[in-house]
Amino acid sequence: MKHLPHKTIERLSQYRRALLICAAKGKAHIFSHEIAKIQHITPVQVRRDIMLIGYTGTLRKGYNVQELIDLIGDIIDTKEGLNVAIVGIGNLGRAMINYFNGKRTKLSIVAAFDSNPDKVERAFSGVKCYHIDQMGEIIKNENISIGIITVPAGAAPEITEKLVNSGIKGILNFTPKPVNVPSRIYLEEYDMITSLEKIAFFVKTHA
Amino acid sequence: MKHLPHKTIERLSQYRRALLICAAKGKAHIFSHEIAKIQHITPVQVRRDIMLIGYTGTLRKGYNVQELIDLIGDIIDTKEGLNVAIVGIGNLGRAMINYFNGKRTKLSIVAAFDSNPDKVERAFSGVKCYHIDQMGEIIKNENISIGIITVPAGAAPEITEKLVNSGIKGILNFTPKPVNVPSRIYLEEYDMITSLEKIAFFVKTHA
DNA sequence: TACCCTTTGTTAAATTATTAACAATTTTCT
DNA sequence: AGAAAATTGTTAATAATTTAACAAAGGGTA
Ligand SMILES: NC(=O)c1ccc[n+]([C@@H]2O[C@H](COP(=O)([O-])OP(=O)(O)OC[C@H]3O[C@@H](n4cnc5c(N)ncnc54)[C@H](O)[C@@H]3O)[C@@H](O)[C@H]2O)c1
Ligand SMILES: NC(=O)c1ccc[n+]([C@@H]2O[C@H](COP(=O)([O-])OP(=O)(O)OC[C@H]3O[C@@H](n4cnc5c(N)ncnc54)[C@H](O)[C@@H]3O)[C@@H](O)[C@H]2O)c1
């Protein structure tokens, strides 16, 4: 197994999410076309992705759900797990913490930061909120490697810089303001408006 | 201008978002490399996208910001605009309404739905919340064509079906449960965990 | 004027991603 | 046993996307 395509990594994450649900329902084996149905893709693509990670199913029986979950874990997760911090405990930040909380063992939100004194020193869905000035210290002490940005757009550049200076390795930016990071840092950005506008375009052109 | 690639549509939406900020700052012209810098892509890609939509800049002066905004609008937006509904007024739903509110003229969230009686008949960031049972009626009356799903994952299939039966044209699903829709409906799904796991993978392999 | 620099627009090449095709194997059925 | 059906694994083909290459044009400047 050499270089996994970007898109394959995304799909593996999604397969695992679906597989965990199957496992919870007591399903022991799954066919490529079942995974495909769930993810709205083709069975060939599923088989190809699984081939790329070197896993082999059983003919006419499909893939062993638990084995596949474990293997995807070996690829995506690190042994000790990675710690995550979230900056900005507004509506979106709270939604994210709340959603994430307790979902993953290998990826955990261990700290929150905010500048509003009403929020610091409180816990949100079990995650303690610190003042933004403590960021450098906490990120180092808690060995945090990923930061999620959910502050107002105007504060994004400043927060990004703080995260970078604190030694973060990856950033997920939810503000509509694109931020700049050194190339060693992996940056991912998401904005709902792009998703909606894409839908709008296809609704329009398909009409 | 024939078929615009999927990816180009996404980027056009992002360009416009950035261009609107530039316009607000009073910037009249912009170079391909400036747009590229903001979006973390190459200037060639920007020029190519702009070529595909048939716009032409001025040599050594760049693109006219307002013209480009307008043209992207012509491509993505419909003349009268599209109406959007959001289902599930929890943390995430409120974050989304609040973010979206007042941002776009051509795309507006005109109704919210929830099953919790404490939430119906109230307004959230200016959007009125109706009971889920009124969905069919309101979607037709208000001419809503896009639905955003932010209910608990378990309720996603049922809500999807309701939206489909109400005649919705496009769906943006934020629950971690992939849903099924007829092929005439454009579906977009987003899950933060995929983003985070992708970051985790690249942080791990780049280390 | 002649030359250099910048920046666009476009075609061509390279890369990445998806889909198709099909052999191989196991199970089921007759 | 033999035929039919289902399903995986893999290679080959196709399609989509990005990147490179470069000509053309405008402006600055010696
Ligand atoms: N990408 C998306 O789809 C999407 C959706 C909704 C919102 N958003 C964006 O996410 C961000 C947060 O949205 P929200 O609704 O949670 O906003 P919010 O105003 O509710 O929350 C912002 C939080 O950040 C804190 N904050 C402000 N300045 C800060 C600073 N300098 N340092 C640390 N903390 C600071 C505030 O105290 C507040 O708690 C906004 O930028 C919004 O535009 C993005
Ligand atoms: N994609 C992402 O990145 C992301 C992030 C956070 C949360 N989520 C998901 O988004 C969803 C909402 O998250 P949240 O934190 O806002 O949850 P929440 O519990 O705060 O809100 C859910 C809302 O849906 C309403 N609801 C429940 N059942 C309903 C039904 N049958 N019909 C109509 N309304 C109903 C509830 O009354 C509540 O208001 C969850 O599925 C969560 O997993 C996704």
Short mmCIF file of C-alpha atoms in Angstrom, two decimals, chain A residues 4-7 9-14 16-18 21 25 37-40 73-78 82 84 91-92 94-100 103-104 107 109 145-148 169-172 174-181 183-184 186-207, chain B residues 4-7 9-14 16-18 21 25 37-40 73-78 82 84 91-92 94-100 103-104 107 109 145-148 169-172 174-181 183-184 186-207:
data_model
loop_
_atom_site.label_atom_id
_atom_site.label_comp_id
_atom_site.label_asym_id
_atom_site.label_seq_id
_atom_site.Cartn_x
_atom_site.Cartn_y
_atom_site.Cartn_z
CA LEU A 4 -3.69 6.59 -0.96
CA PRO A 5 -5.59 9.14 -3.04
CA HIS A 6 -7.06 12.10 -1.23
CA LYS A 7 -10.54 11.06 -2.19
CA ILE A 9 -9.06 8.89 2.49
CA GLU A 10 -12.30 10.86 2.62
CA ARG A 11 -14.29 7.84 1.64
CA LEU A 12 -12.55 5.58 4.12
CA SER A 13 -13.59 7.94 6.88
CA GLN A 14 -17.16 7.75 5.60
CA ARG A 16 -15.97 3.65 8.78
CA ARG A 17 -18.76 5.89 10.00
CA ALA A 18 -21.28 3.70 8.19
CA ILE A 21 -23.42 1.82 12.63
CA LYS A 25 -26.62 -3.33 14.74
CA LYS A 37 -25.69 2.16 -1.49
CA ILE A 38 -25.16 3.89 1.82
CA GLN A 39 -22.57 6.27 0.40
CA HIS A 40 -24.29 6.91 -2.96
CA GLY A 73 -8.44 2.82 12.00
CA ASP A 74 -4.87 1.65 11.46
CA ILE A 75 -4.66 3.88 8.42
CA ILE A 76 -6.37 7.01 9.64
CA ASP A 77 -5.76 7.02 13.37
CA THR A 78 -2.55 7.27 15.27
CA LEU A 82 -4.67 13.11 18.47
CA VAL A 84 -8.10 18.71 19.20
CA ASN A 91 -23.45 28.64 18.40
CA LEU A 92 -21.34 26.76 15.95
CA ARG A 94 -21.02 24.46 20.85
CA ALA A 95 -22.80 22.50 18.13
CA MET A 96 -19.51 21.00 17.08
CA ILE A 97 -18.31 20.08 20.55
CA ASN A 98 -21.65 18.61 21.38
CA TYR A 99 -21.72 16.56 18.22
CA PHE A 100 -18.19 15.37 18.55
CA LYS A 103 -17.89 9.91 19.31
CA ARG A 104 -14.26 9.13 18.73
CA LEU A 107 -9.60 12.08 18.20
CA ILE A 109 -11.59 17.70 21.74
CA SER A 145 -2.25 18.96 17.25
CA ILE A 146 -5.48 20.03 15.53
CA GLY A 147 -7.39 23.30 15.89
CA ILE A 148 -10.95 24.11 14.85
CA LYS A 169 -0.24 20.72 12.91
CA GLY A 170 -3.65 20.94 11.25
CA ILE A 171 -6.49 23.46 11.13
CA LEU A 172 -10.17 23.17 10.27
CA PHE A 174 -15.25 27.23 9.60
CA THR A 175 -15.15 30.98 9.22
CA PRO A 176 -15.96 32.37 5.78
CA LYS A 177 -12.59 34.10 5.74
CA PRO A 178 -9.86 32.01 4.08
CA VAL A 179 -6.75 32.01 6.26
CA ASN A 180 -3.08 31.57 5.46
CA VAL A 181 -0.86 28.98 7.05
CA SER A 183 2.80 24.81 4.07
CA ARG A 184 3.77 22.39 6.81
CA TYR A 186 -2.61 20.98 6.82
CA LEU A 187 -5.57 23.29 6.31
CA GLU A 188 -9.15 22.37 5.59
CA GLU A 189 -11.92 24.92 5.16
CA TYR A 190 -15.65 24.50 4.97
CA ASP A 191 -18.39 26.94 4.26
CA MET A 192 -22.06 26.08 4.03
CA ILE A 193 -22.65 28.81 1.49
CA THR A 194 -20.55 27.02 -1.09
CA SER A 195 -22.59 23.87 -0.53
CA LEU A 196 -25.85 25.77 -0.85
CA GLU A 197 -24.78 27.67 -3.91
CA LYS A 198 -23.68 24.47 -5.56
CA ILE A 199 -27.10 23.00 -4.86
CA ALA A 200 -28.73 26.16 -6.18
CA PHE A 201 -26.73 25.96 -9.39
CA PHE A 202 -27.69 22.36 -10.03
CA VAL A 203 -31.31 22.96 -9.12
CA LYS A 204 -31.30 25.83 -11.56
CA THR A 205 -29.59 24.05 -14.43
CA HIS A 206 -31.49 20.82 -13.95
CA ALA A 207 -34.83 22.56 -14.01
CA LEU B 4 -18.96 24.03 -16.21
CA PRO B 5 -17.07 21.45 -14.16
CA HIS B 6 -18.38 20.70 -10.70
CA LYS B 7 -15.20 21.94 -9.13
CA ILE B 9 -18.82 25.87 -9.65
CA GLU B 10 -17.52 25.39 -6.12
CA ARG B 11 -14.66 27.73 -6.75
CA LEU B 12 -16.83 30.36 -8.39
CA SER B 13 -18.88 30.47 -5.22
CA GLN B 14 -15.72 30.93 -3.22
CA ARG B 16 -17.49 35.54 -5.23
CA ARG B 17 -17.35 35.36 -1.46
CA ALA B 18 -13.81 36.73 -1.56
CA ILE B 21 -15.10 41.36 0.62
CA LYS B 25 -13.06 47.45 0.78
CA LYS B 37 -3.60 33.63 -2.88
CA ILE B 38 -6.85 34.07 -1.01
CA GLN B 39 -8.17 30.67 -2.07
CA HIS B 40 -4.86 28.79 -1.74
CA GLY B 73 -24.22 35.79 -9.97
CA ASP B 74 -25.66 35.31 -13.43
CA ILE B 75 -24.30 31.79 -13.47
CA ILE B 76 -25.09 30.62 -9.97
CA ASP B 77 -28.16 32.59 -8.99
CA THR B 78 -31.61 32.49 -10.45
CA LEU B 82 -34.41 30.45 -4.36
CA VAL B 84 -34.52 27.59 1.60
CA ASN B 91 -27.49 24.10 18.13
CA LEU B 92 -26.43 23.52 14.59
CA ARG B 94 -29.52 27.97 14.93
CA ALA B 95 -25.85 28.45 14.09
CA MET B 96 -26.66 28.03 10.42
CA ILE B 97 -29.66 30.35 10.35
CA ASN B 98 -27.77 32.95 12.25
CA TYR B 99 -24.79 32.74 9.96
CA PHE B 100 -26.84 32.79 6.82
CA LYS B 103 -25.92 37.32 3.81
CA ARG B 104 -27.49 36.51 0.47
CA LEU B 107 -30.87 32.57 -1.47
CA ILE B 109 -33.92 30.85 4.54
CA SER B 145 -36.76 24.54 -3.27
CA ILE B 146 -33.86 23.70 -0.96
CA GLY B 147 -33.94 21.97 2.43
CA ILE B 148 -31.22 21.83 5.08
CA LYS B 169 -35.38 20.13 -5.39
CA GLY B 170 -32.13 20.03 -3.41
CA ILE B 171 -31.06 18.89 0.05
CA LEU B 172 -28.09 19.71 2.25
CA PHE B 174 -25.68 17.73 7.99
CA THR B 175 -26.59 14.62 9.92
CA PRO B 176 -24.01 11.84 9.98
CA LYS B 177 -26.57 9.48 8.48
CA PRO B 178 -26.40 9.32 4.68
CA VAL B 179 -29.90 9.63 3.24
CA ASN B 180 -31.45 8.40 0.00
CA VAL B 181 -33.20 10.63 -2.48
CA SER B 183 -32.03 11.03 -8.67
CA ARG B 184 -33.89 14.17 -9.71
CA TYR B 186 -29.57 17.17 -5.83
CA LEU B 187 -28.06 15.98 -2.56
CA GLU B 188 -25.06 17.36 -0.75
CA GLU B 189 -23.81 15.98 2.57
CA TYR B 190 -21.24 17.31 4.97
CA ASP B 191 -19.76 15.87 8.08
CA MET B 192 -17.10 17.50 10.16
CA ILE B 193 -15.68 14.15 11.20
CA THR B 194 -14.56 13.42 7.66
CA SER B 195 -12.77 16.77 7.57
CA LEU B 196 -11.11 16.13 10.90
CA GLU B 197 -10.08 12.60 10.04
CA LYS B 198 -8.61 13.79 6.78
CA ILE B 199 -6.58 16.33 8.70
CA ALA B 200 -5.56 13.64 11.18
CA PHE B 201 -4.39 11.38 8.37
CA PHE B 202 -2.28 14.07 6.78
CA VAL B 203 -0.89 15.21 10.10
CA LYS B 204 0.06 11.61 10.80
CA THR B 205 1.61 10.84 7.44
CA HIS B 206 3.38 14.14 7.16
CA ALA B 207 4.98 13.78 10.56
#
